[in-house]
JSON list of N, CA and C in Angstrom, two decimals:
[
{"chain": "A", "resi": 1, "resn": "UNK", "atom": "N", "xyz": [1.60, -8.94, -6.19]},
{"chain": "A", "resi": 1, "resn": "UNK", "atom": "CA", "xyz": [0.51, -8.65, -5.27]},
{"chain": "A", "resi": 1, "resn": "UNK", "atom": "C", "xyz": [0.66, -9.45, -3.98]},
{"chain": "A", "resi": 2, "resn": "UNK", "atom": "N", "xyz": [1.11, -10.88, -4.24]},
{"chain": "A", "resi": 2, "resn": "UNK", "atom": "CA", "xyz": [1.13, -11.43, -3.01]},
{"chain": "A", "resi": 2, "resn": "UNK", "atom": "C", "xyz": [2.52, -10.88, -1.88]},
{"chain": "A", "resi": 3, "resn": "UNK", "atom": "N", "xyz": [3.20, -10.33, -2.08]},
{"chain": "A", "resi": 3, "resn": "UNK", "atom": "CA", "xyz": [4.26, -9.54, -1.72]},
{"chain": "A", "resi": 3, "resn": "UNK", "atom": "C", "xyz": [3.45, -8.29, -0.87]},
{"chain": "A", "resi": 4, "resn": "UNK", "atom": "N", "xyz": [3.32, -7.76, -1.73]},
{"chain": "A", "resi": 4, "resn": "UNK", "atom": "CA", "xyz": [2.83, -6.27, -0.99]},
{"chain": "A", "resi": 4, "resn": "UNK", "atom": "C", "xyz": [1.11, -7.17, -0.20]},
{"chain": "A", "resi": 5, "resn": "UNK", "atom": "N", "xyz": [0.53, -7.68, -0.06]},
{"chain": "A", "resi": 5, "resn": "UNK", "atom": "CA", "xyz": [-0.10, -8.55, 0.45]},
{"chain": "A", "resi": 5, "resn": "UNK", "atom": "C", "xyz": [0.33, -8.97, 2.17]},
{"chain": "A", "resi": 6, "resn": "UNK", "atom": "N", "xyz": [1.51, -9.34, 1.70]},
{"chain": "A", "resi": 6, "resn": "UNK", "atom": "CA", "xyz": [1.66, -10.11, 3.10]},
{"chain": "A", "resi": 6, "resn": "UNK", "atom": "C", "xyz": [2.62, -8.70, 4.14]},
{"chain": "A", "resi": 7, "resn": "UNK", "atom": "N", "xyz": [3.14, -7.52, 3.29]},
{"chain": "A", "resi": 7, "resn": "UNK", "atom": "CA", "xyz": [3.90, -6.05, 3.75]},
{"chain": "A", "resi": 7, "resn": "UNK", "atom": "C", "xyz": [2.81, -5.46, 4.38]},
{"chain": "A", "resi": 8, "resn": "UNK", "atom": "N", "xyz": [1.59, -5.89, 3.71]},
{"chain": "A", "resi": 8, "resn": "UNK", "atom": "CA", "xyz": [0.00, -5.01, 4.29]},
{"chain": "A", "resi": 8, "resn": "UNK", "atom": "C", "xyz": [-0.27, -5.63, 5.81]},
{"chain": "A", "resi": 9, "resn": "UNK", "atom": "N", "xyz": [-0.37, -7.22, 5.93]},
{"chain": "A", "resi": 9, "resn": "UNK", "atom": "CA", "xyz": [-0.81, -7.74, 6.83]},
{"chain": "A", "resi": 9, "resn": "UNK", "atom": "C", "xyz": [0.12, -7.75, 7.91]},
{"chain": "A", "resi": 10, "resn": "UNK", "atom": "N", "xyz": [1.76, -8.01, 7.61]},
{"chain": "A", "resi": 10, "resn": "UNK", "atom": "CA", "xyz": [2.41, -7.45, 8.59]},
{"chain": "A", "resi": 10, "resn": "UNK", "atom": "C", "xyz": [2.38, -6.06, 9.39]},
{"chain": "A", "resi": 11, "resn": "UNK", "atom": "N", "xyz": [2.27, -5.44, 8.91]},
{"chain": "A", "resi": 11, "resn": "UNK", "atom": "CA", "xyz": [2.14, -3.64, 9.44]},
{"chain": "A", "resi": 11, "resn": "UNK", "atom": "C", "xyz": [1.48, -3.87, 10.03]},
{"chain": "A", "resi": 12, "resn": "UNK", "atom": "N", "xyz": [-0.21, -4.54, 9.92]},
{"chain": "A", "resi": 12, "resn": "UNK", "atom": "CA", "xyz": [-1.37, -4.19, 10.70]},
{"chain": "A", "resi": 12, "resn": "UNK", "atom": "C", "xyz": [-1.43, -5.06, 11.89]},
{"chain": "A", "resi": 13, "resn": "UNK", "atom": "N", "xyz": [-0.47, -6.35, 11.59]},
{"chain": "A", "resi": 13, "resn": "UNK", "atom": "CA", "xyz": [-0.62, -7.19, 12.79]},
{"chain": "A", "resi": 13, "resn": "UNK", "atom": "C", "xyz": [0.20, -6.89, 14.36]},
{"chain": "A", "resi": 14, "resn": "UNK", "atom": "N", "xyz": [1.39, -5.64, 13.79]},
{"chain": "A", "resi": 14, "resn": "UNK", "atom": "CA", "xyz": [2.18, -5.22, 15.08]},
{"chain": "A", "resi": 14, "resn": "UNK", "atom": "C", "xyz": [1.05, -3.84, 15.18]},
{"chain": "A", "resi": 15, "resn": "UNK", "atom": "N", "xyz": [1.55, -3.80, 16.77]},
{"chain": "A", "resi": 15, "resn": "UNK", "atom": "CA", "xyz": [1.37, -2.37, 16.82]},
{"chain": "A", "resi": 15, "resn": "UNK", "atom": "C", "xyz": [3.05, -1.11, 17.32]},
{"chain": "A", "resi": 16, "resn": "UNK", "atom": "N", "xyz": [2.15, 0.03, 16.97]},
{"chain": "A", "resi": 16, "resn": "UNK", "atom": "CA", "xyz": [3.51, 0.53, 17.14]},
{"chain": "A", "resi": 16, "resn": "UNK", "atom": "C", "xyz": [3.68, 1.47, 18.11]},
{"chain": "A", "resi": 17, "resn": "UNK", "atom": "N", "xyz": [5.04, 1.54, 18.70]},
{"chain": "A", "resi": 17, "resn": "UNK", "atom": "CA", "xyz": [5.24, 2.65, 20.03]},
{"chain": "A", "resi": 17, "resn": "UNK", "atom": "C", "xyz": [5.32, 3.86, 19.60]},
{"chain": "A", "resi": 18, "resn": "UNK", "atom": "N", "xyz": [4.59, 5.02, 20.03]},
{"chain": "A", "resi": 18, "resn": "UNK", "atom": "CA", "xyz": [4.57, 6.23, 19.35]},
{"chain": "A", "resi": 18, "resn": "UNK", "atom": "C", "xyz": [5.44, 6.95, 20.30]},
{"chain": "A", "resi": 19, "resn": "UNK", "atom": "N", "xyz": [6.21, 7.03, 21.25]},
{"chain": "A", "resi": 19, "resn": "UNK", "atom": "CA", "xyz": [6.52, 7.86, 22.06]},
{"chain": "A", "resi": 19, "resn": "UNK", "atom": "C", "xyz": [7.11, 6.87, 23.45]},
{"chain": "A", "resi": 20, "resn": "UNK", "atom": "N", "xyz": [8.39, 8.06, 24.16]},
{"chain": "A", "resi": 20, "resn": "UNK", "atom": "CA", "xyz": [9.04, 7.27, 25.11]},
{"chain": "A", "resi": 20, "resn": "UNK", "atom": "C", "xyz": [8.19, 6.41, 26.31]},
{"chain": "A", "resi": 21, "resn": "UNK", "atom": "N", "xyz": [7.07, 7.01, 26.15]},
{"chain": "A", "resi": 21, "resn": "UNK", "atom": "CA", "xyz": [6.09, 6.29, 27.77]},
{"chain": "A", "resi": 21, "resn": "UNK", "atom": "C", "xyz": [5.53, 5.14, 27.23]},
{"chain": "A", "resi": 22, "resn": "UNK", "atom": "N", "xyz": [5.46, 4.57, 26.06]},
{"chain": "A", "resi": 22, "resn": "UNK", "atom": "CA", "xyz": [5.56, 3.48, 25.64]},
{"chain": "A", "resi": 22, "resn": "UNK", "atom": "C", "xyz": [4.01, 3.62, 25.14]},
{"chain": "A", "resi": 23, "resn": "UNK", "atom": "N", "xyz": [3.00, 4.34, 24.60]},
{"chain": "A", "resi": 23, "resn": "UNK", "atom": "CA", "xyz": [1.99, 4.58, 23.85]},
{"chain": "A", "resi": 23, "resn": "UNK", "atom": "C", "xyz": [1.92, 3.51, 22.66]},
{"chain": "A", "resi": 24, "resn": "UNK", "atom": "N", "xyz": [1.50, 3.36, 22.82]},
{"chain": "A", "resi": 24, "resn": "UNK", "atom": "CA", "xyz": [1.31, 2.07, 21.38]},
{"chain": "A", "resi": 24, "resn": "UNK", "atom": "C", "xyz": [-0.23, 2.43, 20.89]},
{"chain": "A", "resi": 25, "resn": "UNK", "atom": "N", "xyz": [0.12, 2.11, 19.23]},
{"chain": "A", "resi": 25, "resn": "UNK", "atom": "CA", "xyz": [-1.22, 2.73, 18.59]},
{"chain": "A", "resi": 25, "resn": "UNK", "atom": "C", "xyz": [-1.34, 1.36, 17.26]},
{"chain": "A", "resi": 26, "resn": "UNK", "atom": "N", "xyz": [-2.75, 1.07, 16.89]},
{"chain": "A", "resi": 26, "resn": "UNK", "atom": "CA", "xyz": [-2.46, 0.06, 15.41]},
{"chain": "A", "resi": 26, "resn": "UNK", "atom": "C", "xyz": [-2.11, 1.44, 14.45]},
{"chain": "A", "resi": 27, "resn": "UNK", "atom": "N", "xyz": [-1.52, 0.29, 12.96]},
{"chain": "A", "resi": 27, "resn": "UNK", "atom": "CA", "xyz": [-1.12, 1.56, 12.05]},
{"chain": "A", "resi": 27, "resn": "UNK", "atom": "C", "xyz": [-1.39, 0.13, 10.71]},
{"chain": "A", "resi": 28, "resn": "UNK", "atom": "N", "xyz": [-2.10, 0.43, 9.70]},
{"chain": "A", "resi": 28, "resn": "UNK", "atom": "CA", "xyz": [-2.35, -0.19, 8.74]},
{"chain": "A", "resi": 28, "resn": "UNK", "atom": "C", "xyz": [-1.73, 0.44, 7.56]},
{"chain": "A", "resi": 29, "resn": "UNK", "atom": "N", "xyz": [-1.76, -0.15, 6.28]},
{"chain": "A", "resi": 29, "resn": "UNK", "atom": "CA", "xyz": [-1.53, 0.39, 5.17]},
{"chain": "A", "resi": 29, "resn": "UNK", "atom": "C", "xyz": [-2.20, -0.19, 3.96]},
{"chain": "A", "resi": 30, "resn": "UNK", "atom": "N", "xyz": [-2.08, 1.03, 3.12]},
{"chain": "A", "resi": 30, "resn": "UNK", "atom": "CA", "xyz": [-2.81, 1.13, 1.90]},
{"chain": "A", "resi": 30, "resn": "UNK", "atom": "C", "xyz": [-1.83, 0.58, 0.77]},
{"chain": "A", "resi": 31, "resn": "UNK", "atom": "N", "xyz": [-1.66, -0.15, -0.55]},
{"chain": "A", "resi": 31, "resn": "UNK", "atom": "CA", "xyz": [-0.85, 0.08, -1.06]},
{"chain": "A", "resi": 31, "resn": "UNK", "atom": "C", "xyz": [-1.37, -0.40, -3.10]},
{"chain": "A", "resi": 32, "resn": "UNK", "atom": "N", "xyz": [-0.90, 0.38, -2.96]},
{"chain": "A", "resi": 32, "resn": "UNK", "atom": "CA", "xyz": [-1.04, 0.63, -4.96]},
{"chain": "A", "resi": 32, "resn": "UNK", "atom": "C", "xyz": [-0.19, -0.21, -5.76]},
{"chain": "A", "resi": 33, "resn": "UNK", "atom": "N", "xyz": [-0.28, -1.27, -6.48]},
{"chain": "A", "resi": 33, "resn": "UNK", "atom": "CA", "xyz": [0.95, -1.60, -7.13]},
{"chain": "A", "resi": 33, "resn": "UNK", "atom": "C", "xyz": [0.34, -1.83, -9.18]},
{"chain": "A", "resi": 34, "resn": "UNK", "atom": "N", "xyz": [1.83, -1.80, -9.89]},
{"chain": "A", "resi": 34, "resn": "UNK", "atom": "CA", "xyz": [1.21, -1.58, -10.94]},
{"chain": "A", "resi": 34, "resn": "UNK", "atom": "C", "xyz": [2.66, -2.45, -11.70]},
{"chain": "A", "resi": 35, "resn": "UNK", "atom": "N", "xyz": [1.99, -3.36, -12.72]},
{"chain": "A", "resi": 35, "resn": "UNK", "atom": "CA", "xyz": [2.84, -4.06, -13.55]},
{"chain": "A", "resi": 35, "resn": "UNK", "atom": "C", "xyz": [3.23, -3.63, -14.42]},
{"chain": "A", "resi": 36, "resn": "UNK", "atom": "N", "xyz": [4.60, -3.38, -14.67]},
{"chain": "A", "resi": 36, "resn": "UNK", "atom": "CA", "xyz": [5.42, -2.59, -16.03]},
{"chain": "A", "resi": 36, "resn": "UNK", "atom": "C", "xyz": [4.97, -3.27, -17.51]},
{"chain": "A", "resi": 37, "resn": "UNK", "atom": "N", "xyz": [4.34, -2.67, -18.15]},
{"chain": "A", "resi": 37, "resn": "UNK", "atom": "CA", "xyz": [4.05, -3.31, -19.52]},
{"chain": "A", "resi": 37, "resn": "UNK", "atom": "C", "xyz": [4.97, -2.89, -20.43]},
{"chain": "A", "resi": 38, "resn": "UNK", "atom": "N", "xyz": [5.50, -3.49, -21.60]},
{"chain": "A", "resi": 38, "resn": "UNK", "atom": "CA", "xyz": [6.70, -3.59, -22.64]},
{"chain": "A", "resi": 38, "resn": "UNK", "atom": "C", "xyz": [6.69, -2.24, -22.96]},
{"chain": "A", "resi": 39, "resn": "UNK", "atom": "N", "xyz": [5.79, -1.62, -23.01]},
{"chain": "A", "resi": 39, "resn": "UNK", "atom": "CA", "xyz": [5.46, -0.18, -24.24]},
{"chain": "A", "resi": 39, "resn": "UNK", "atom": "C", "xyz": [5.51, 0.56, -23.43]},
{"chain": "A", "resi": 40, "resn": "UNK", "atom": "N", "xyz": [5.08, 0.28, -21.85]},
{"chain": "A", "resi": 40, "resn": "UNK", "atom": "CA", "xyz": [5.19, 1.86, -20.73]},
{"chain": "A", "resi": 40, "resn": "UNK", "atom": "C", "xyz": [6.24, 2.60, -20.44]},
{"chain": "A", "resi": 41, "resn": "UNK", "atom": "N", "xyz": [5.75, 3.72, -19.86]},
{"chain": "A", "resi": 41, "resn": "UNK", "atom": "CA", "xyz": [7.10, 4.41, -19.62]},
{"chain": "A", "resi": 41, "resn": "UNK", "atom": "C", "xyz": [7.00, 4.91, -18.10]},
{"chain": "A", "resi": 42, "resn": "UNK", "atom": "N", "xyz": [8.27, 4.55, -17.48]},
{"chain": "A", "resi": 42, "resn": "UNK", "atom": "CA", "xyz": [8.70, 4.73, -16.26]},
{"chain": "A", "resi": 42, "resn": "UNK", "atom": "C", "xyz": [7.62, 5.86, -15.14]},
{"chain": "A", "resi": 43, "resn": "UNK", "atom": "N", "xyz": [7.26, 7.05, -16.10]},
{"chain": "A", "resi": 43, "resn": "UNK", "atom": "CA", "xyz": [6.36, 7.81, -15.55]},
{"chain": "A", "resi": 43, "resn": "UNK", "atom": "C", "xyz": [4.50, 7.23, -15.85]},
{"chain": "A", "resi": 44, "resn": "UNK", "atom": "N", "xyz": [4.41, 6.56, -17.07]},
{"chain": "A", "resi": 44, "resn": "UNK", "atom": "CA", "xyz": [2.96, 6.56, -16.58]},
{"chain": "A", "resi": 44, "resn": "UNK", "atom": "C", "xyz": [3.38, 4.91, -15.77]},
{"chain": "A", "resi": 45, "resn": "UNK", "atom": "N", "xyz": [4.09, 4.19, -15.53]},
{"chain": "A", "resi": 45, "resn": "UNK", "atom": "CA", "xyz": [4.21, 3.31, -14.42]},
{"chain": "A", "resi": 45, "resn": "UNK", "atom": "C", "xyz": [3.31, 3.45, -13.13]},
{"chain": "A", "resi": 46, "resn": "UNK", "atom": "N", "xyz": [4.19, 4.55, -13.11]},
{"chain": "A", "resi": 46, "resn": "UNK", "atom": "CA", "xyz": [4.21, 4.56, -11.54]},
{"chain": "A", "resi": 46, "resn": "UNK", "atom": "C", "xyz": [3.07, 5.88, -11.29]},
{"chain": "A", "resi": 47, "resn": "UNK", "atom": "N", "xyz": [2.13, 6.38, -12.60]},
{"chain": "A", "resi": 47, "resn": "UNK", "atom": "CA", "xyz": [1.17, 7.23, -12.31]},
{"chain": "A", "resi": 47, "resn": "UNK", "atom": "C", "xyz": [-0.43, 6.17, -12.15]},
{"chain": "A", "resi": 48, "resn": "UNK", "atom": "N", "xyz": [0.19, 4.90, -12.50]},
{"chain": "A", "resi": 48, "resn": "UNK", "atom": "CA", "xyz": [-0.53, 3.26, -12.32]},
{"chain": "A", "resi": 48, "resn": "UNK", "atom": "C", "xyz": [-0.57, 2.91, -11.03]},
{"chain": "A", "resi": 49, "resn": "UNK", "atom": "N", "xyz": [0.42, 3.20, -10.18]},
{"chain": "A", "resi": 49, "resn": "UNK", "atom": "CA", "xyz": [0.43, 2.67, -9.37]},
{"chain": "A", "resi": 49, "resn": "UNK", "atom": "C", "xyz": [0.07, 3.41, -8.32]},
{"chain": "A", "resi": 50, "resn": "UNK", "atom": "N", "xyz": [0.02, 4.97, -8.28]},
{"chain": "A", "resi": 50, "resn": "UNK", "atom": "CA", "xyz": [-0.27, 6.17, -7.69]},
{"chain": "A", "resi": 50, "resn": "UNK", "atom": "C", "xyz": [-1.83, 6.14, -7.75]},
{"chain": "A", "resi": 51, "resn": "UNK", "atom": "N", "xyz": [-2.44, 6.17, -8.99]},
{"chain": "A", "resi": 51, "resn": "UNK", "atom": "CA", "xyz": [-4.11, 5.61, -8.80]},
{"chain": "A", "resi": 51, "resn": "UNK", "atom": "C", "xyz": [-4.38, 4.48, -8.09]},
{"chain": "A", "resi": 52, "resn": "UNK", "atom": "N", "xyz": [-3.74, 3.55, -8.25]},
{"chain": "A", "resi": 52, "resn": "UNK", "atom": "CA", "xyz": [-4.05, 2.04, -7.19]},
{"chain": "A", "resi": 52, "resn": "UNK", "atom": "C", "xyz": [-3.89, 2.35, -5.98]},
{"chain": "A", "resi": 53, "resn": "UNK", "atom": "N", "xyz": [-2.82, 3.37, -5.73]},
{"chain": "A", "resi": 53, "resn": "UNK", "atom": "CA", "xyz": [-2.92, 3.27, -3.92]},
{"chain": "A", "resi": 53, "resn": "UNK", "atom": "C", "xyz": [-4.30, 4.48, -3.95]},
{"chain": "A", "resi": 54, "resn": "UNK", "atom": "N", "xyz": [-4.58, 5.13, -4.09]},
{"chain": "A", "resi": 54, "resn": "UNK", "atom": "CA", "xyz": [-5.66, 6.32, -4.03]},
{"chain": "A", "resi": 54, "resn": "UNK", "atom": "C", "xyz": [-7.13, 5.26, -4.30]},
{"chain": "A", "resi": 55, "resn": "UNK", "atom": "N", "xyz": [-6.90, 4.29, -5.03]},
{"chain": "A", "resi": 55, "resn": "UNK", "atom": "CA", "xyz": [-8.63, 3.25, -5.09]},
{"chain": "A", "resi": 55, "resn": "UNK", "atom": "C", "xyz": [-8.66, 2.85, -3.68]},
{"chain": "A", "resi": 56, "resn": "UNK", "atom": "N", "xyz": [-7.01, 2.43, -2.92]},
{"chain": "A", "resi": 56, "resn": "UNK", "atom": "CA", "xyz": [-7.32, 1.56, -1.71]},
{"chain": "A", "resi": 56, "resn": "UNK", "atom": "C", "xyz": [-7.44, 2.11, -0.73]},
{"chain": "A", "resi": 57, "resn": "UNK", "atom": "N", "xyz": [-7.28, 3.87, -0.97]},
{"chain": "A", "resi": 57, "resn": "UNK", "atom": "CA", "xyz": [-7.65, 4.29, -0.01]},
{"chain": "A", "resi": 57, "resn": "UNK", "atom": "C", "xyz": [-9.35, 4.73, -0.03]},
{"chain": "A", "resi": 58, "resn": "UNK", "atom": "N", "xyz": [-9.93, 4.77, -1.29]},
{"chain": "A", "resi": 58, "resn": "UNK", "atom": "CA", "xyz": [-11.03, 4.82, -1.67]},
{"chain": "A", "resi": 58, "resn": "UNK", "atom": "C", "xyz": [-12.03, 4.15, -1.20]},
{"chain": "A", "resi": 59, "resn": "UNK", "atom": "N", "xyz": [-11.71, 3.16, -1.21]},
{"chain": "A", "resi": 59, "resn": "UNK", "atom": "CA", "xyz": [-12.11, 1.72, -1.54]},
{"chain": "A", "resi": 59, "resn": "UNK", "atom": "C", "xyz": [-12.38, 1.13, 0.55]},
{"chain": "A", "resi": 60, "resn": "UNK", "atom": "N", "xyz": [-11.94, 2.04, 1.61]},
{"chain": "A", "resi": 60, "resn": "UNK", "atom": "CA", "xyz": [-12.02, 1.33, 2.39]},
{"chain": "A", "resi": 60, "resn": "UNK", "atom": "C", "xyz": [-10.42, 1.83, 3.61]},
{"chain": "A", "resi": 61, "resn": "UNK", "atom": "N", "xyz": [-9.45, 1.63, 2.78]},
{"chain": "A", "resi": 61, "resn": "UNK", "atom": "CA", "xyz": [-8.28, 1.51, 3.25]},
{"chain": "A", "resi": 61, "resn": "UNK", "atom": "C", "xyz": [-8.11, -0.14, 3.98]},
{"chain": "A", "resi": 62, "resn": "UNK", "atom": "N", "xyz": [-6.35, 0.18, 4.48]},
{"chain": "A", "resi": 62, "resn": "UNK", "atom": "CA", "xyz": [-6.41, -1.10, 4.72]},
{"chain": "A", "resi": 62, "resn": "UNK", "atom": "C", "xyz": [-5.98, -2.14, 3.51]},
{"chain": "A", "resi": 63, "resn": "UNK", "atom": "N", "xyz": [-5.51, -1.99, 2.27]},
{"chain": "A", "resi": 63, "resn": "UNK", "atom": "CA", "xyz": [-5.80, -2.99, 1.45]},
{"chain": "A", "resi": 63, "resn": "UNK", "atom": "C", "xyz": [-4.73, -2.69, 0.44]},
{"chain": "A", "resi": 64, "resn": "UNK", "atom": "N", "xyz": [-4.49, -3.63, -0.68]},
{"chain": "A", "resi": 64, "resn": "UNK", "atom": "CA", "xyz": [-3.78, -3.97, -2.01]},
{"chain": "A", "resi": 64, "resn": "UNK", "atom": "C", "xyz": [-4.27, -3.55, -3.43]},
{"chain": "A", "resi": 65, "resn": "UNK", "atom": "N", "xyz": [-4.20, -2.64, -3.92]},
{"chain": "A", "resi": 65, "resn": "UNK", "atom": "CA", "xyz": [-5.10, -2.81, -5.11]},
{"chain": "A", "resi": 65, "resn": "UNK", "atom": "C", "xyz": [-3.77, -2.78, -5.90]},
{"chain": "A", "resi": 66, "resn": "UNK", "atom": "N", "xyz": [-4.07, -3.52, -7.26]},
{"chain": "A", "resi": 66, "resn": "UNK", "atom": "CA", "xyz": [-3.49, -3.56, -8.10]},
{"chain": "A", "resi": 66, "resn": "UNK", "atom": "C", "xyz": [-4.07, -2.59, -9.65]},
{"chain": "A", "resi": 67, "resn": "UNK", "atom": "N", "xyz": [-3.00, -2.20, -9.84]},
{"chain": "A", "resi": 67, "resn": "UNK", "atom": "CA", "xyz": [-3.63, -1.05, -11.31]},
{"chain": "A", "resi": 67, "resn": "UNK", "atom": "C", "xyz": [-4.19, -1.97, -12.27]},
{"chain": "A", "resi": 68, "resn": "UNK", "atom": "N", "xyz": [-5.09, -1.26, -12.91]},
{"chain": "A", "resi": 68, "resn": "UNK", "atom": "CA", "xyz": [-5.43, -2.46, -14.25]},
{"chain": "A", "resi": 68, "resn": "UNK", "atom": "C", "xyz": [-4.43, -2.37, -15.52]},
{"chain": "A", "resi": 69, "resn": "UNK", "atom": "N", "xyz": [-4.76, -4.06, -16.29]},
{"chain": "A", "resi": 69, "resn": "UNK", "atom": "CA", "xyz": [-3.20, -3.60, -16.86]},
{"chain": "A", "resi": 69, "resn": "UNK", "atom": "C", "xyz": [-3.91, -2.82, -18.22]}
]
């Protein structure tokens, strides 16, 4: 979490050039992450981590959620 944490706060702290005349716009991100448990399987993984980004966009945007384990 603290990883994708500090990937969130970087993004939002640049801004970005959208085009040659030099347009600059902010651009944030959402992000879902989900811890592999012994017994899971590769697909409900990452269907863990697909709900976590969809809470943070729920939830506000902007943010980290982590799946429950």
């Amino acid at each position: 979490a603290k990883i994708a944490e500090r990937v969130r706060a970087a993004v939002q702290s640049e801004m970005f050039q959208i085009d040659a005349g030099g347009r600059r716009i902010p651009v944030t991100a959402s992000i879902g992450i989900a811890e592999r448990a012994d017994d899971a399987n590769p697909d409900a993984l990452l269907r863990r981590a697909d709900k976590a980004l969809y809470d943070s966009k729920t939830a506000g945007r902007n943010r980290v959620t982590a799946a429950a384990a």
